[in-house]
Coordinates of C-alpha atoms in Angstrom, one line a residue:
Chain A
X28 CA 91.4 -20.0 -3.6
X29 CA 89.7 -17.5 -1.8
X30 CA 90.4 -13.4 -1.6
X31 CA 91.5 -12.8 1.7
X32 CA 91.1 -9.0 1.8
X33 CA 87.9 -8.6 0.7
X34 CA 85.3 -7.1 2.9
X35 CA 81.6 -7.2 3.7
X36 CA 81.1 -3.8 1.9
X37 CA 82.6 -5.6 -1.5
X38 CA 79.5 -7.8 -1.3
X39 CA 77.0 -6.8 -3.5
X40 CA 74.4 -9.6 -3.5
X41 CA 73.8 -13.5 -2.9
X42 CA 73.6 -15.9 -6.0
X43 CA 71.2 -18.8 -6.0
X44 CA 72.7 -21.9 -6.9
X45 CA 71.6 -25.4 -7.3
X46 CA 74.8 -27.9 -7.2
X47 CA 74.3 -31.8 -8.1
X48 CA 74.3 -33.8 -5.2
X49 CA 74.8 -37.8 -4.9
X50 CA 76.5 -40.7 -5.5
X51 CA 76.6 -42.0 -9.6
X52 CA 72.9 -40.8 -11.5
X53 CA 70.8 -41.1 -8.5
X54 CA 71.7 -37.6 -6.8
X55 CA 69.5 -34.1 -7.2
X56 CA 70.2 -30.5 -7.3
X57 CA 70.7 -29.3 -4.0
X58 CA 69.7 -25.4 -3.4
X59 CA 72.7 -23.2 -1.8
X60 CA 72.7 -19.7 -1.3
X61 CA 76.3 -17.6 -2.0
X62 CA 77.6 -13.9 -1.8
X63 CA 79.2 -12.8 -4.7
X64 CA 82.3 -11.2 -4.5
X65 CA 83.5 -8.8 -7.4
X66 CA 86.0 -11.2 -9.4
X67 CA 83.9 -14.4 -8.0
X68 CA 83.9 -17.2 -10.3
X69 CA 81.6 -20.4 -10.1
X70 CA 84.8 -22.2 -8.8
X71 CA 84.8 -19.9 -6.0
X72 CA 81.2 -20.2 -5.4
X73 CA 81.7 -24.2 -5.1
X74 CA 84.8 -23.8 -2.6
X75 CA 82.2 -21.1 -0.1
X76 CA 79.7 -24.4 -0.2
X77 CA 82.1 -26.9 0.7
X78 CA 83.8 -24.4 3.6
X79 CA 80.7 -23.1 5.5
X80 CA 77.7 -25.2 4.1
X81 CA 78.9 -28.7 2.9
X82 CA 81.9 -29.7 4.0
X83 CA 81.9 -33.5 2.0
X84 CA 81.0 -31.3 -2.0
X85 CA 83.3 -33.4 -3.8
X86 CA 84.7 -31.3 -6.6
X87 CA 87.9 -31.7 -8.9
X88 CA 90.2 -28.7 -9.0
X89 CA 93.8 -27.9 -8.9
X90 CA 95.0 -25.0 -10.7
X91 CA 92.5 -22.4 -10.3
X92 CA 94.1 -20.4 -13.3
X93 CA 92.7 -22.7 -16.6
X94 CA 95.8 -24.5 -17.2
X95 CA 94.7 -27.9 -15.3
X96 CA 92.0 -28.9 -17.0
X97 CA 90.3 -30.9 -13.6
X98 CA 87.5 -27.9 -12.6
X99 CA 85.5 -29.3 -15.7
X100 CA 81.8 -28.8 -15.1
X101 CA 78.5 -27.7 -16.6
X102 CA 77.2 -24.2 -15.5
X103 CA 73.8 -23.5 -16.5
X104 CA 73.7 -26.7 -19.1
X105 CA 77.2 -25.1 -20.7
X106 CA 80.0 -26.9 -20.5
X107 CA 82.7 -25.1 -19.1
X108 CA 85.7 -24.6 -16.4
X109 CA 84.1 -23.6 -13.5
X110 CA 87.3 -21.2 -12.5
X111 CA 87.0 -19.4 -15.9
X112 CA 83.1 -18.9 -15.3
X113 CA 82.9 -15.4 -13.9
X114 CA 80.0 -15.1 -11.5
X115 CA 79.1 -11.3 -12.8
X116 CA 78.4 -13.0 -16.1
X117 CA 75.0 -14.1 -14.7
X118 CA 71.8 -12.2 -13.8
X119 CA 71.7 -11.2 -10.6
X120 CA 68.0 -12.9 -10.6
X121 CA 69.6 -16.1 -12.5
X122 CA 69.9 -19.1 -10.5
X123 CA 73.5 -21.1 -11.7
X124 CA 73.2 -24.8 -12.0
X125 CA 75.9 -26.4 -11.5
X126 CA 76.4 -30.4 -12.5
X127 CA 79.1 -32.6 -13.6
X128 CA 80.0 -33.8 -17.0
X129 CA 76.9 -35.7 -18.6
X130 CA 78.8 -38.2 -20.8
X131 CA 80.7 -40.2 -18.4
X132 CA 79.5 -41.6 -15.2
X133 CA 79.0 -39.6 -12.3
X134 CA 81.3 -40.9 -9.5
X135 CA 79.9 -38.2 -6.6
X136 CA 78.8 -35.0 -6.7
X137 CA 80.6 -32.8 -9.4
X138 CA 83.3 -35.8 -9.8
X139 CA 82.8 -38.1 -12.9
X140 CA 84.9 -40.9 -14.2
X141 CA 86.7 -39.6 -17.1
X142 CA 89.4 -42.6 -17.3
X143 CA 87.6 -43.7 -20.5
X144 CA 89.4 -40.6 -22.2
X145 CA 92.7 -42.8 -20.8
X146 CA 92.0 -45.5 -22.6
X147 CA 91.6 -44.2 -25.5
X148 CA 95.0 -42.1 -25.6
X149 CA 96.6 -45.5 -24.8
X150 CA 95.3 -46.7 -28.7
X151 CA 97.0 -44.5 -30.5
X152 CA 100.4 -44.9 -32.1
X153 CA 102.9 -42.8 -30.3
X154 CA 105.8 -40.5 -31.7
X155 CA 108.2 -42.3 -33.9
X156 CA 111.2 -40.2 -35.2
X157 CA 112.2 -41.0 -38.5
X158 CA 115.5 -43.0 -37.7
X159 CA 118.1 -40.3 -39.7
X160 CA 115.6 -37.2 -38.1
X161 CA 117.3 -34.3 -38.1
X162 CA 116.1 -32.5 -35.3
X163 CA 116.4 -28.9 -36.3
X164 CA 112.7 -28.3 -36.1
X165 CA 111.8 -24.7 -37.8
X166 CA 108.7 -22.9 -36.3
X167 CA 106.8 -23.2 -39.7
X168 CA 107.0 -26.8 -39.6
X169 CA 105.7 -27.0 -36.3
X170 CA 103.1 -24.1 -35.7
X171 CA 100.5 -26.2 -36.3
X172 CA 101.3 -29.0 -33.7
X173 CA 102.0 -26.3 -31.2
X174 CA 98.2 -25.1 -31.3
X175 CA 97.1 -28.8 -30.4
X176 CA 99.7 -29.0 -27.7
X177 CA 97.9 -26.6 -25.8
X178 CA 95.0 -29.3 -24.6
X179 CA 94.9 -29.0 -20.9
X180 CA 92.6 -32.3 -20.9
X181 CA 89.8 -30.5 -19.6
X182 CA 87.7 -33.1 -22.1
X183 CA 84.9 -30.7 -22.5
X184 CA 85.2 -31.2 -25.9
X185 CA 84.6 -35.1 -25.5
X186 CA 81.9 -34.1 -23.1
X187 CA 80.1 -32.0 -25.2
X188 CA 80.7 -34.1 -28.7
X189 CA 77.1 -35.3 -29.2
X190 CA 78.4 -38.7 -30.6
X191 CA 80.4 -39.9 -27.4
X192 CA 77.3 -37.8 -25.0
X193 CA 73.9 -38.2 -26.9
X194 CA 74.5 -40.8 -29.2
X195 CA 76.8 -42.8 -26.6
X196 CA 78.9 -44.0 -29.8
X197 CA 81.9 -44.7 -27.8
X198 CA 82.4 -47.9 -29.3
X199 CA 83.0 -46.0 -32.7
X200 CA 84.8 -42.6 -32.1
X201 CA 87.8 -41.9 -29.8
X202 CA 86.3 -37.8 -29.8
X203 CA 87.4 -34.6 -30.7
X204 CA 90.4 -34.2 -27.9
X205 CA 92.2 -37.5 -29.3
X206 CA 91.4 -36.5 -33.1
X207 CA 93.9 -33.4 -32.3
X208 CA 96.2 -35.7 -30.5
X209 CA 96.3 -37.9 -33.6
X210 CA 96.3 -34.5 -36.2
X211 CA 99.7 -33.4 -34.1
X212 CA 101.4 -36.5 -34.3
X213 CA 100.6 -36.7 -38.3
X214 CA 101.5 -33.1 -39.3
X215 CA 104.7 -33.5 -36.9
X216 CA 107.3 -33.3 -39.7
X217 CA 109.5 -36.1 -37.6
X218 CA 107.0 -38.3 -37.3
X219 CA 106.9 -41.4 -39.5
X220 CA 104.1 -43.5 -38.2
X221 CA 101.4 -43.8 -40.3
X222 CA 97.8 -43.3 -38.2
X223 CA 95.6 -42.7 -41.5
X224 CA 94.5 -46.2 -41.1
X225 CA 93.6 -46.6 -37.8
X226 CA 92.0 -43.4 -38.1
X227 CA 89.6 -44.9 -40.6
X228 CA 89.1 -47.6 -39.1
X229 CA 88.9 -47.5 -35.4
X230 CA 89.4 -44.0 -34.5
X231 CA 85.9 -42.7 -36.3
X232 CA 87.2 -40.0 -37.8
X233 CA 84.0 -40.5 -40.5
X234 CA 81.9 -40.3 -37.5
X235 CA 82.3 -36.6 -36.7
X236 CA 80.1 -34.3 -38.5
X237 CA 81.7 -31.4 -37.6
X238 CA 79.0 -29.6 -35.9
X239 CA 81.8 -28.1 -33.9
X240 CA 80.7 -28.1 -30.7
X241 CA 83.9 -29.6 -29.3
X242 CA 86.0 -26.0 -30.5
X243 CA 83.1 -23.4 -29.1
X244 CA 83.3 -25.1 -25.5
X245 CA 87.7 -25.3 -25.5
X246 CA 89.1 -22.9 -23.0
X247 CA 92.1 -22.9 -24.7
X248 CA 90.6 -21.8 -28.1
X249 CA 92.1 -24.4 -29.8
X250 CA 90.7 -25.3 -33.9
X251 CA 89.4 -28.6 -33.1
X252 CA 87.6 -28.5 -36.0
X253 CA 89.1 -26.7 -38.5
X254 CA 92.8 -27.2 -37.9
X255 CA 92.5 -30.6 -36.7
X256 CA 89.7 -33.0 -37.4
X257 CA 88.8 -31.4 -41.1
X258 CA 92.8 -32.0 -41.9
X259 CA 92.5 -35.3 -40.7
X260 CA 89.3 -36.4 -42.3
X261 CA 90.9 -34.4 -46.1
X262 CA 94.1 -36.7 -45.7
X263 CA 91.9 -39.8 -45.2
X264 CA 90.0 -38.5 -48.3
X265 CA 93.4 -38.6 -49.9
X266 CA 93.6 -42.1 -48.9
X267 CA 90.1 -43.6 -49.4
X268 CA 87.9 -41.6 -51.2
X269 CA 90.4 -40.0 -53.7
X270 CA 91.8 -42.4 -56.6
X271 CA 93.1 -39.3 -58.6
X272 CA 95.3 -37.9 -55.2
X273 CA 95.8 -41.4 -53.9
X274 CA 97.4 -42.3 -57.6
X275 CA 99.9 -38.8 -57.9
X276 CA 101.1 -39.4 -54.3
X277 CA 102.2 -43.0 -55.3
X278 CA 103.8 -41.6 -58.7
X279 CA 105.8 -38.7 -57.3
X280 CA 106.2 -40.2 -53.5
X281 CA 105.8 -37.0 -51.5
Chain B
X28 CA 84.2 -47.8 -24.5
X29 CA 81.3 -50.3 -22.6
X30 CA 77.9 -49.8 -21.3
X31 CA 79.5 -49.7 -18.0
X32 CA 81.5 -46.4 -18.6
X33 CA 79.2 -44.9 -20.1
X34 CA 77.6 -41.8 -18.6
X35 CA 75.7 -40.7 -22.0
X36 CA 72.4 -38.7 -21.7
X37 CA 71.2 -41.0 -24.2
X38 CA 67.6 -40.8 -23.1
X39 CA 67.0 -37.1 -23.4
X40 CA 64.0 -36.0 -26.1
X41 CA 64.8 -33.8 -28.7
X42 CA 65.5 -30.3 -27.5
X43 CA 66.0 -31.1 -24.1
X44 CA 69.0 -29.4 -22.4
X45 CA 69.5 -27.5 -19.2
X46 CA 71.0 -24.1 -21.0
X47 CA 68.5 -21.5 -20.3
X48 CA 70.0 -18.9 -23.3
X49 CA 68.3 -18.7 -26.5
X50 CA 70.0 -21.5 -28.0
X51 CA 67.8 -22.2 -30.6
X52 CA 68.1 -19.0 -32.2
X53 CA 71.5 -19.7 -34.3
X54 CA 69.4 -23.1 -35.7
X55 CA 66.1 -21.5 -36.5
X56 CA 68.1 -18.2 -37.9
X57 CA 69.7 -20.6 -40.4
X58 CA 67.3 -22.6 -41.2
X59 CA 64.8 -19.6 -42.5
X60 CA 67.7 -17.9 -44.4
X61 CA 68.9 -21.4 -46.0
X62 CA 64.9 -21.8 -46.8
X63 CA 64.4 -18.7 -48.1
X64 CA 67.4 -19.1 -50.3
X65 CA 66.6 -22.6 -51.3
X66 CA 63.2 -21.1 -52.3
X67 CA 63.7 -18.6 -54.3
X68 CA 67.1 -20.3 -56.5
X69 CA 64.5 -23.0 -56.9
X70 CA 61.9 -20.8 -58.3
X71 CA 64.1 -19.1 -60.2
X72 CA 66.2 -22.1 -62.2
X73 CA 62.9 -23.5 -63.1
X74 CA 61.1 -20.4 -64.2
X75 CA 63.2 -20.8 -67.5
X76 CA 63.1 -16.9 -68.4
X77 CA 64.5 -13.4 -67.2
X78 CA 67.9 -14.4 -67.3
X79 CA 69.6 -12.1 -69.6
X80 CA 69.5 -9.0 -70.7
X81 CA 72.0 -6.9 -72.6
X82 CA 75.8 -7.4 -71.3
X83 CA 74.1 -9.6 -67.9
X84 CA 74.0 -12.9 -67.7
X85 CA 72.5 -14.6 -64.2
X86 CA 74.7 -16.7 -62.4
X87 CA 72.4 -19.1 -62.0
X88 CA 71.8 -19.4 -66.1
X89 CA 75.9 -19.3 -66.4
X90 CA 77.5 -21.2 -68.7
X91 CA 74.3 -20.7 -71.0
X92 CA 73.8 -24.3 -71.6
X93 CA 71.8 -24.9 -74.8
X94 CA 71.4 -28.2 -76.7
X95 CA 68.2 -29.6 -79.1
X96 CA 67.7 -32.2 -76.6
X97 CA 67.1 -30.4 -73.5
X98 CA 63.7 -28.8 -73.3
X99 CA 63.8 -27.7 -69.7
X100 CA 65.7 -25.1 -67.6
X101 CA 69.5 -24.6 -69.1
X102 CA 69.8 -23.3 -64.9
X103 CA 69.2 -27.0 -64.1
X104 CA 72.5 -28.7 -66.2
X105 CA 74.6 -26.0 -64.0
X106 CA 73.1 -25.4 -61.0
X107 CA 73.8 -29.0 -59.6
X108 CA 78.1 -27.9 -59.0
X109 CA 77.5 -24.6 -56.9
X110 CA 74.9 -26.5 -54.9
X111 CA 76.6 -29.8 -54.6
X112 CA 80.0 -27.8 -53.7
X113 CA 77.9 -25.7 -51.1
X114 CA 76.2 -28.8 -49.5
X115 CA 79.4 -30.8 -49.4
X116 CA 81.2 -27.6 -47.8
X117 CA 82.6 -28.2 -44.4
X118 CA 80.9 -25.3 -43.1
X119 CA 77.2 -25.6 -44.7
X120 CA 77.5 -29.4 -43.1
X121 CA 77.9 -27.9 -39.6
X122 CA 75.1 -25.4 -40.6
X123 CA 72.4 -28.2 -42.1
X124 CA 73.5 -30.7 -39.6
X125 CA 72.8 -28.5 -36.8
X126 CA 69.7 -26.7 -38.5
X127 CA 67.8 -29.4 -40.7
X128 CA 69.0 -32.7 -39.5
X129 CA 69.2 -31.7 -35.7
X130 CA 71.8 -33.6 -34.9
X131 CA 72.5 -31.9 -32.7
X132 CA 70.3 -28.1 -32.9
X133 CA 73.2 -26.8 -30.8
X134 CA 75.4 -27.7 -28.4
X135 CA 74.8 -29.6 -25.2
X136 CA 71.5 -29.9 -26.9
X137 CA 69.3 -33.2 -27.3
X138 CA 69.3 -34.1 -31.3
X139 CA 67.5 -36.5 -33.2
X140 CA 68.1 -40.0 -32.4
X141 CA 65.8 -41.9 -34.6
X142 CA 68.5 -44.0 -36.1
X143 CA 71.7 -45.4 -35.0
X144 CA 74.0 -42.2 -35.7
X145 CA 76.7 -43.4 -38.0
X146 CA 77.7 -40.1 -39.0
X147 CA 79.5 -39.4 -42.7
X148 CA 80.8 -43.1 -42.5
X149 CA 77.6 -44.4 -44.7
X150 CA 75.2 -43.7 -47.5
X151 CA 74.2 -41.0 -48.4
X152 CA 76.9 -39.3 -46.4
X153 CA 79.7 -40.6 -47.5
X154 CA 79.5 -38.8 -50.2
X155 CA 80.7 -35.6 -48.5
X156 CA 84.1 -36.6 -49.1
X157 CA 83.9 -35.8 -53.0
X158 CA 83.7 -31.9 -51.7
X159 CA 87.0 -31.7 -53.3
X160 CA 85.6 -32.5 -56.7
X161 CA 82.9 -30.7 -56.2
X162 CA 85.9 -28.0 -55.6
X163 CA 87.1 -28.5 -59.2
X164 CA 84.2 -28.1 -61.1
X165 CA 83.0 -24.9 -58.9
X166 CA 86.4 -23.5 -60.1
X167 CA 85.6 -23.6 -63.1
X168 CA 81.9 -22.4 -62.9
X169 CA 83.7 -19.4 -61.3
X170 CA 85.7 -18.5 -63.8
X171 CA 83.1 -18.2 -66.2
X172 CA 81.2 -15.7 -63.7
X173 CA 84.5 -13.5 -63.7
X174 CA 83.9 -13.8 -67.6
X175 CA 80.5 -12.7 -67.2
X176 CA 81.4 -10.1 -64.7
X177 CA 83.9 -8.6 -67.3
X178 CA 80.8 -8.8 -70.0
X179 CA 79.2 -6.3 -68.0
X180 CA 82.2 -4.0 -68.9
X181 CA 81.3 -3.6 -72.5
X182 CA 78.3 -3.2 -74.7
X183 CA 76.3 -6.0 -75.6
X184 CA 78.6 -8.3 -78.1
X185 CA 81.5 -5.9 -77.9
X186 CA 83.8 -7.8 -75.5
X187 CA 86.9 -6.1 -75.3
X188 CA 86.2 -3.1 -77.6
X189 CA 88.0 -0.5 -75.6
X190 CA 85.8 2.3 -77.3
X191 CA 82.6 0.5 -75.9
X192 CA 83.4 0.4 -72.5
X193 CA 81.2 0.8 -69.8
X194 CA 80.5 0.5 -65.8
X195 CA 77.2 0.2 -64.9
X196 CA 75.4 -0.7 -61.4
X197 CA 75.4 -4.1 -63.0
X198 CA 79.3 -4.1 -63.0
X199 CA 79.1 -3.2 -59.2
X200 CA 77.0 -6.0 -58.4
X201 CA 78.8 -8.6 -60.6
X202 CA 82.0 -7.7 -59.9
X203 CA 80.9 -7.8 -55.9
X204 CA 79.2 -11.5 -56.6
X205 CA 82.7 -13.1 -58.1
X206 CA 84.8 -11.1 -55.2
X207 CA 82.7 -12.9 -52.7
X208 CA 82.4 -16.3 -54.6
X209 CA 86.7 -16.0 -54.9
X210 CA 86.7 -15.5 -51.2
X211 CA 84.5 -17.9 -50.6
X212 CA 85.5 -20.8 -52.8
X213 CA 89.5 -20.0 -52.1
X214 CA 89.0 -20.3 -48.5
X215 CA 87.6 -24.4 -48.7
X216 CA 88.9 -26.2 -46.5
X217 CA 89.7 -28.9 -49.0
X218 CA 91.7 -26.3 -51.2
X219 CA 93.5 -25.8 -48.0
X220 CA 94.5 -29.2 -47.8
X221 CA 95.5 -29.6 -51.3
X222 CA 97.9 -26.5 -51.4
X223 CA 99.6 -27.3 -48.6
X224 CA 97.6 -28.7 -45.6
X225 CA 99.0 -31.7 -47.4
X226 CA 102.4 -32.0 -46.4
X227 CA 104.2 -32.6 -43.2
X228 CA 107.3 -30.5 -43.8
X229 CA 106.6 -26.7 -45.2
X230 CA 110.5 -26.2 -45.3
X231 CA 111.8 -29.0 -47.0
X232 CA 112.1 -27.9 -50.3
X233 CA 111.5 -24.6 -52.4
X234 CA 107.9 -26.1 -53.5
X235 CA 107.2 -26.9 -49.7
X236 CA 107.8 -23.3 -49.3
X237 CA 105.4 -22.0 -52.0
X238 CA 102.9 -24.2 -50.8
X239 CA 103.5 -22.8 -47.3
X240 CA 102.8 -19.4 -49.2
X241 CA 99.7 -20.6 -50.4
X242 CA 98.3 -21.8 -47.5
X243 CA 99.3 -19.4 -45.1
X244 CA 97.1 -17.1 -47.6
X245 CA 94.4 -19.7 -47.4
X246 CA 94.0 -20.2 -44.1
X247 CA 93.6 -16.9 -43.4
X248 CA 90.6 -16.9 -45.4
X249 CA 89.6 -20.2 -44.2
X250 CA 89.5 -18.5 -41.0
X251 CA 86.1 -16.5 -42.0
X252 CA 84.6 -19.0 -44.0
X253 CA 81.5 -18.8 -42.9
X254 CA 81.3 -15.3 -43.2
X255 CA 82.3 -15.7 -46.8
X256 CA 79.8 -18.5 -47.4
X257 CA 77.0 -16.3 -46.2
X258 CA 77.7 -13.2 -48.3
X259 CA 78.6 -14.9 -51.3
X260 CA 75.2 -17.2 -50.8
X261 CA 73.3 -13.9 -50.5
X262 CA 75.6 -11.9 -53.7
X263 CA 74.6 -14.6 -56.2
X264 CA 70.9 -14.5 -55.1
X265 CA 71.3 -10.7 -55.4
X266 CA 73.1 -11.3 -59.1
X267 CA 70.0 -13.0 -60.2
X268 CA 67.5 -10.7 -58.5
X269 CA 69.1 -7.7 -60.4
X270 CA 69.5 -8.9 -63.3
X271 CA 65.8 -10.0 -63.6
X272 CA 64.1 -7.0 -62.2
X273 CA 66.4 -5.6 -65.4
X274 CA 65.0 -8.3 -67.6
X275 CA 61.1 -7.8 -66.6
X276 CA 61.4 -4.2 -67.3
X277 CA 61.0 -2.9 -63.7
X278 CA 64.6 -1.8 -62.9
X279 CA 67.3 -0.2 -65.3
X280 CA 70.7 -1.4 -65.3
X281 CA 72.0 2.9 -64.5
X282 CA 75.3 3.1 -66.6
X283 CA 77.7 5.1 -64.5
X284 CA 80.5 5.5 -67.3
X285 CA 80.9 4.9 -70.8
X286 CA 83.8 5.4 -72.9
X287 CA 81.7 6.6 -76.1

């Protein structure tokens, strides 16, 4: 958590930061002052607060190394993971906001509720093998899948889709992370459950319009867009919106 | 899900956001170069005039469209499948969306909330989903511009007259235009889908595996589609600018080489 060796020479200066304080949306921004340490991220920066200013910062962390998904945060209005947020990446001048995730509610401090994002996983059809699958998988087949399986469920993506966080449509669209869950599960060539139609109709996929905002904030550089939702939303094209496709793939049965 | 989980900055004007870079650069960026485009193909498809001269041909006046009963612009009976395919393009949606619509001007950026957002789900946008379509019939408007380009190869009205070849600065510029175009309209996202994006199994089969071939090849130019979208958006504009500062008299069309 915290380098150990480092000495007071290694400290070059003192960041300003102004960290969200309080219980649900009645907190404020709280001024702290932090030396930076070379290799310092904003993580860090949060850990120095809560060990010699405020001992009761509630933060969510784990891993430290981008892999857990729990530091998720946003630093200077950007969401990001606050351990992959180098502190050298600001002016020295520049004071670093930090505040939780805006679209879902603030439980204290840097801690929201993200449990909605639970939910919704729990809606969609899970893995069902064909019954005679032959389970020699070859990478080709499942290259594509393997991209999505990378999600840490950091849900920045879902925090920073502007239909679940400005337009609070969460009655309409399960977001980005679970339109990649739903993308693996269909391109999985074992699979045999058919999602299209829940897609449609209850997951939103119509809602996004790919303004891609969900793949330029994922840690784990993952296609959102491109690899997953567009896929999705051309195969309910197949099914919806194309009579032509939707008539050949009833002739020759894919 | 319910009012009660919801943490939404809902309330926020437009443009409101707590990122201090110059976020609204990308959006205003886009928005003049879109406008500037939009412009000029406008004036141009209705100015009716300065579209050919010798072996060129604009790309905005190709096919040559001429029947008795249409007294306007032939530009305007063809110009509707490269722009329809453009504004139903995957890419140009994320660029007008963030740029014209403002919805949202950028990430973790207040957008326009003067309606209940229902996204490409009603009318008029909906009709994004016939970008495939609008695939088709681009396809074929491009094959005609690789015609065109090979025009520029030979004196005016000897196609293929081996003696009459020729490579001008024209060629250079045509020939650039349809590169771009190819990599450009061989890189949708739709095309993706229908070679192969399609299918769940890419080794079941020897067509699976052709299809695999296909898309692997298509994805990798999927990859840089915006890039390709923004150079072929400018080589077309460029096509037509050429070609009528030949037409008016106030460029020459310098031939490089010629077989006789």
């Amino acid at each position: 958590m915290h380098s150990g060796t480092t000495t007071s020479e290694a400290k070059v200066r003192n960041a300003k930061m102004k960290v969200y304080r309080g219980e649900g949306k009645d907190g404020s921004f709280k001024s702290y002052t932090v030396p930076v340490e070379a290799g310092m991220v904003v993580l860090d920066a949060i850990h120095y607060i809560q060990r010699e200013i405020d001992p009761d910062l509630a933060v969510r962390w784990n891993c430290k190394a981008a892999k857990c998904g729990s530091c998720s945060a946003e630093v200077n209005g950007r969401p990001s993971l606050m351990c992959k947020t180098r502190m050298e990446g600001f002016a020295e001048d520049q004071e670093i906001e930090v505040q939780p995730l805006q679209t879902f509610p603030i439980i204290r401090d840097l801690v929201c509720d993200v449990s909605w994002n639970f939910e919704q996983n729990k809606r969609i059809k899970p893995f069902t093998p064909k019954p005679d699958a032959d389970w020699t998988i070859y990478q080709e087949d499942i290259e594509r899948v393997q991209e999505f399986r990378k999600c840490i469920e950091c849900f920045l993506c879902q925090n920073v889709c502007h239909i679940l966080r400005e337009n609070d449509r969460k009655d309409a669209f399960v977001g980005p992370r679970f339109m990649i869950r739903v993308a693996g599960l269909e391109m999985h060539p074992l699979d045999s459950a058919d999602r299209l139609e829940w897609l449609h109709e209850e997951g939103g996929v119509g809602m996004c319009n790919i303004t891609k905002c969900c793949t330029e904030v994922c840690p784990e550089d993952i296609h959102i867009t491109d690899n997953g939702i567009i896929p999705m939303k051309e195969r309910i094209v197949d099914e919806y919106y194309d009579p032509v496709a939707k008539f050949l793939k009833r002739v020759f049965r894919r | 899900m319910t009012e009660s989980t919801s943490g939404a900055a809902t309330h926020k004007p437009l443009g409101s956001t707590e990122r201090s870079d110059n976020w609204w650069l990308e959006p205003l960026s886009i928005a003049i170069g879109f406008g500037i485009f939009i412009i000029y193909a406008t004036f141009r498809a209705f100015e009716n005039n300065y579209y050919e001269v010798g072996n060129l041909l604009s790309p905005f006046y190709s096919p040559k469209l001429e029947f008795t009963w249409w007294h306007w612009s032939p530009a305007i009976l063809i110009l509707w499948i490269p722009a329809g395919f453009r504004a139903t393009c995957y890419y140009y949606r994320k660029a007008y969306y963030r740029s014209y619509f403002v919805t949202p001007p950028a990430c973790a950026v207040s957008g326009y909330k003067g309606f209940k957002y229902s996204g490409e789900t009603k009318f008029p946008f909906v009709f994004q989903n016939i970008h495939r379509y609008m695939f088709y019939l681009a396809t074929i408007v491009l094959a005609i511009l690789w015609w065109d380009a090979l025009m520029t190869l030979f004196k005016p009205g000897k196609m293929f007259h081996f003696g009459d070849f020729q490579f001008s600065v024209g060629s250079i510029v045509y020939f650039a235009n349809v590169i771009l175009l190819s990599g450009y309209s061989f890189g949708c996202h739709a095309f993706r889908h229908l070679i192969g994006g399609r299918l769940d199994c890419f080794s079941c089969g020897e067509q699976a595996k052709t299809c695999l071939t296909f898309w692997d090849r298509v994805s990798k130019l999927n990859e840089h589609h915006q890039l390709w979208a923004w150079l072929s958006l400018f080589s077309v504009g460029f096509a037509d600018l050429y070609t009528t500062l030949v037409a008016r008299g106030i460029w020459k069309d310098i031939v490089l080489f010629s077989a006789s």
